[in-house]
C-alpha positions as a Python dict, from the first residue, in 0.01 Angstrom:
ca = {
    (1, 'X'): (0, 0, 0),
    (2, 'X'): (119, 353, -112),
    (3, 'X'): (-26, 633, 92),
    (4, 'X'): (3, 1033, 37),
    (5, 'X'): (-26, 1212, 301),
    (6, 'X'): (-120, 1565, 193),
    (7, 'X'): (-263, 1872, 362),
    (8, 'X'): (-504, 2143, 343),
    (9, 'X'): (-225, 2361, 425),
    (10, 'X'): (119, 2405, 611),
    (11, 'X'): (173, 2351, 972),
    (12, 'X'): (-133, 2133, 958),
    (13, 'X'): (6, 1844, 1107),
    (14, 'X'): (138, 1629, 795),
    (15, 'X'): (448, 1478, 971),
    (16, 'X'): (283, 1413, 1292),
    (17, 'X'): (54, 1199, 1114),
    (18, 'X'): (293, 1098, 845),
    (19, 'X'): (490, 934, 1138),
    (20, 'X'): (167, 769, 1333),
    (21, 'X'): (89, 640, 1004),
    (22, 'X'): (418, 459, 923),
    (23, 'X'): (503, 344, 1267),
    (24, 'X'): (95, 176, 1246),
    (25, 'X'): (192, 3, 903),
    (26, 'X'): (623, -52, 973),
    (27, 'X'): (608, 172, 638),
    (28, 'X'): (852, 312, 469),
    (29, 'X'): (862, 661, 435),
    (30, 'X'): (972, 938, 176),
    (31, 'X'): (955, 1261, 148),
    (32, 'X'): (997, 1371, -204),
    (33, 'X'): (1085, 1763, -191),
    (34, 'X'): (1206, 1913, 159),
    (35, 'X'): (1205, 2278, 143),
    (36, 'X'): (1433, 2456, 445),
    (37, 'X'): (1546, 2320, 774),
    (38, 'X'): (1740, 2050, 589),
    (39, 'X'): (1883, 1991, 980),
    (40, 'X'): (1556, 1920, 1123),
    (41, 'X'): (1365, 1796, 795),
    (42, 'X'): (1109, 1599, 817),
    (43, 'X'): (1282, 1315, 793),
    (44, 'X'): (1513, 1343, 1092),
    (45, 'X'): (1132, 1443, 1231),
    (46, 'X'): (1027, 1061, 1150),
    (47, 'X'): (1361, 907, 1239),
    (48, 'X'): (1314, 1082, 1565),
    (49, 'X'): (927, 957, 1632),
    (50, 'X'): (881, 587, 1449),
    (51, 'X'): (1047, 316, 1698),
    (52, 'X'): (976, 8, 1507),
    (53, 'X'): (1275, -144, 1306),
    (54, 'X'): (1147, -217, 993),
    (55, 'X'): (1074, 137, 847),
    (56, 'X'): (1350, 264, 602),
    (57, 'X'): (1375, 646, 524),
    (58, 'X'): (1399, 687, 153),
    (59, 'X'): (1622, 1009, 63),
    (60, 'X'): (1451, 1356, -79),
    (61, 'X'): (1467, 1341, -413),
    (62, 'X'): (1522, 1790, -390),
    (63, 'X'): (1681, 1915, -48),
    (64, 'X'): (1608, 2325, -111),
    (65, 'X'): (1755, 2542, 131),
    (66, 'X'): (1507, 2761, 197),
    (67, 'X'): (1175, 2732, 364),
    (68, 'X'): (916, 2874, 112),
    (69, 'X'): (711, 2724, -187),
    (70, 'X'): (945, 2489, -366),
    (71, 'X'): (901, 2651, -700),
    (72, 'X'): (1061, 2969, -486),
    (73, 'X'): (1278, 2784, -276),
    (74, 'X'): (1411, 2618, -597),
    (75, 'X'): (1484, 2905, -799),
    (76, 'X'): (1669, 3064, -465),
    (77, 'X'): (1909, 2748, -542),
    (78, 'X'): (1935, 2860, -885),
    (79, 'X'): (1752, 2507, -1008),
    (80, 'X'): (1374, 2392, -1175),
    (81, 'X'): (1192, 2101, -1002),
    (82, 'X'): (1165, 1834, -1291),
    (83, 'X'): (913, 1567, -1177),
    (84, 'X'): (1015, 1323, -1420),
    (85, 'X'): (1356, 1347, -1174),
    (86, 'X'): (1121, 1271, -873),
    (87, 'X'): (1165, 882, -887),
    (88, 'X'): (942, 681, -612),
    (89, 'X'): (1163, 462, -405),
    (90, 'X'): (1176, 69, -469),
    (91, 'X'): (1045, -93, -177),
    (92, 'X'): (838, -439, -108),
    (93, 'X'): (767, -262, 190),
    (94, 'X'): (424, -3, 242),
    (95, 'X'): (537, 331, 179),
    (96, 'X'): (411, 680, 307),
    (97, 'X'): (497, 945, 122),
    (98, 'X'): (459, 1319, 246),
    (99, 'X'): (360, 1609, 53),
    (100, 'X'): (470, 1966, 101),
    (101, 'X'): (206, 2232, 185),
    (102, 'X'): (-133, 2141, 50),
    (103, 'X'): (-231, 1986, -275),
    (104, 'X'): (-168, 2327, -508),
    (105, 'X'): (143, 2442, -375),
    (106, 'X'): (352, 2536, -700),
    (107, 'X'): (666, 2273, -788),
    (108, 'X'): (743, 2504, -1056),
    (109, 'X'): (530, 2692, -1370),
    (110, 'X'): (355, 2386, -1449),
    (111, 'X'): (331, 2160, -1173),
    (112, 'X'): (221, 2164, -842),
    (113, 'X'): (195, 1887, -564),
    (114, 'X'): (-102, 1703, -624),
    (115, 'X'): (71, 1656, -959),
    (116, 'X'): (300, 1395, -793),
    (117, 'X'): (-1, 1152, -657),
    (118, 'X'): (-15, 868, -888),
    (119, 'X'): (-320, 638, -979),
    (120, 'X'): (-181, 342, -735),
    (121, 'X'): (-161, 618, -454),
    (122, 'X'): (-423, 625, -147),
    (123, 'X'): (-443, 990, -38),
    (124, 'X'): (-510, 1080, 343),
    (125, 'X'): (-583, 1427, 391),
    (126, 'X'): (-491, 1613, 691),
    (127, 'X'): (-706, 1881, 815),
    (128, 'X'): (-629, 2118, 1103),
    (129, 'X'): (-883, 2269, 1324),
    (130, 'X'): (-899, 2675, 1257),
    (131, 'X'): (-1100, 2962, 1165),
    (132, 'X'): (-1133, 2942, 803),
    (133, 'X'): (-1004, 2546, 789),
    (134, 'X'): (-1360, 2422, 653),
    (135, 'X'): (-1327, 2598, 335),
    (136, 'X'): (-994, 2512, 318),
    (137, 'X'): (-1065, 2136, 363),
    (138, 'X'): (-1383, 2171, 132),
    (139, 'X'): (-1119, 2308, -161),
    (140, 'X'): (-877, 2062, -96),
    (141, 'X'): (-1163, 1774, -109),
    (142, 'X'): (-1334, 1993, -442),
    (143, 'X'): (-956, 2027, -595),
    (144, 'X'): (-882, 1644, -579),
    (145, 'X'): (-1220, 1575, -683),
    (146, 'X'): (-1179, 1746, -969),
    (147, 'X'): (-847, 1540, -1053),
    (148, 'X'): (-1065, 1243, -1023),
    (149, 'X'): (-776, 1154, -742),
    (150, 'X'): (-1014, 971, -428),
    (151, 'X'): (-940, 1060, -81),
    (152, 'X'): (-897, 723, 110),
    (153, 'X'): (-955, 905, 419),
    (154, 'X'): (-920, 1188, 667),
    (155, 'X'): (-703, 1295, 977),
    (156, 'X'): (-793, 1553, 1204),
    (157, 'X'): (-557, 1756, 1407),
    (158, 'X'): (-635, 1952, 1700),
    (159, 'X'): (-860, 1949, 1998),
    (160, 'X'): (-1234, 1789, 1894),
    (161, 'X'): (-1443, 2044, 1721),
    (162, 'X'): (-1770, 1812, 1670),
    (163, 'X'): (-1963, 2095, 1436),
    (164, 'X'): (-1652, 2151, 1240),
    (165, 'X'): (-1562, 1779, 1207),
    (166, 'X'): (-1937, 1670, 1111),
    (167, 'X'): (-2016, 1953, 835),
    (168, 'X'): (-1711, 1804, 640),
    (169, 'X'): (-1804, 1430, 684),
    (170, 'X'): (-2103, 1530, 596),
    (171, 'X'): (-2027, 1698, 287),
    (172, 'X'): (-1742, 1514, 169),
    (173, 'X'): (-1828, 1166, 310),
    (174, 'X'): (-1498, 1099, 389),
    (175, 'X'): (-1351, 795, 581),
    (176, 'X'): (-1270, 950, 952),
    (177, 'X'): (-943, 786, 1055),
    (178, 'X'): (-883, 964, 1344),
    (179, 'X'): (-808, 1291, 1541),
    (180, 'X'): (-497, 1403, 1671),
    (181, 'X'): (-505, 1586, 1979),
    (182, 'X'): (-322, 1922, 2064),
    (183, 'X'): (-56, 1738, 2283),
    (184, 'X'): (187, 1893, 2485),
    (185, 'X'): (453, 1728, 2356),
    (186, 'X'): (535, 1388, 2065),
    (187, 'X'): (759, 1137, 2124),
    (188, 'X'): (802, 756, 2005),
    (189, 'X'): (515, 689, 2329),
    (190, 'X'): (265, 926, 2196),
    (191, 'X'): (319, 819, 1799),
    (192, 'X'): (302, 480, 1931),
    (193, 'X'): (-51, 546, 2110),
    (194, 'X'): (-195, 707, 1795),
    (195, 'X'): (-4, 448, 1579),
    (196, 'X'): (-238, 141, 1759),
    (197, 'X'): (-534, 399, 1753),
    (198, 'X'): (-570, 412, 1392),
    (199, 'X'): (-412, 76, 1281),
    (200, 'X'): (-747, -93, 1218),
    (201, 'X'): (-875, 191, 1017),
    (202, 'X'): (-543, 255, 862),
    (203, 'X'): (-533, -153, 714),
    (204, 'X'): (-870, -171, 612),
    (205, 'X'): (-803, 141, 291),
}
């Protein structure tokens, strides 16, 4: 199973959930384009929370140095993002793969991330409880639906909000995976917890 975890925008939780979701599964993980912090990237993020053995952490295929839009970032580096360079790693292995930003953020004139979820990908969506994050969870839902790409399922993130969370089950008819709470702090015990919290839901996409 290939999974994309994608966003309805940044800071929304992605690698928080990217990591419950591959320590649930053993996955691998990758993270295609890292944008800034290349010290703390995601990836050190998920070496730091997953505790299981079996998970392998596939390189970037683009390191940029700043933190911005990669089609900005990039041409700070003085390069183009070429998606025919972004090559998915060979596993036998389930592999989560991360997005950056949500869904439309700009790879370069042409593409944008949802342009890098293929047709064997399951996309989990990761929506953050905010003023404003309905619509933006409503576009990201629309904007995939309009790429005929089918959202295997949703994450929320942030302390229970039952009137936000129902109007977008309700309109969407998404598959609720789970909530993650505002916790104080993560660590390998609190991906862990969340990890056996969503397993059942997380095997049965």
């Amino acid at each position: 199973m290939k999974l994309f975890i994608t966003g309805i925008g940044t800071d929304v939780g992605k690698t928080v959930a990217s990591a419950i979701v591959t320590q649930s599964l053993e996955a691998d993980y990758w993270k295609p384009i890292q944008a800034g912090d290349l010290d703390n990237s995601d990836s050190h993020k998920i070496k730091k929370y997953v505790s299981n053995t079996k998970t392998v952490i596939h390189k970037n295929s683009y390191q940029l140095n700043t933190p911005a839009s990669p089609h900005y970032s990039a041409s700070i580096d003085k390069i183009t993002i070429d998606i025919a360079e972004i090559i998915e790693p060979k596993t036998k292995n389930h592999l989560v793969i991360e997005g950056a930003g949500g869904i439309l953020v700009p790879l370069n004139n042409s593409d944008c991330i949802v342009d890098l979820i293929k047709k064997d990908y399951k996309v989990i969506l990761v929506s953050r409880h905010y003023l404003g994050s309905i619509n933006h969870t409503l576009l990201s839902f629309e904007a995939l639906k309009s790429r005929n790409i089918k959202i295997a399922g949703i994450i929320f993130s942030g302390d229970e909000n039952k009137a936000l969370e129902t109007i977008i089950l309700e309109k969407t008819g998404l598959n609720f995976i789970g909530r993650i709470e505002n916790e104080p702090y993560f660590d390998e015990n609190v991906i862990q917890f969340y990890a056996d919290e969503f397993r059942e839901k997380l095997l049965a996409l």
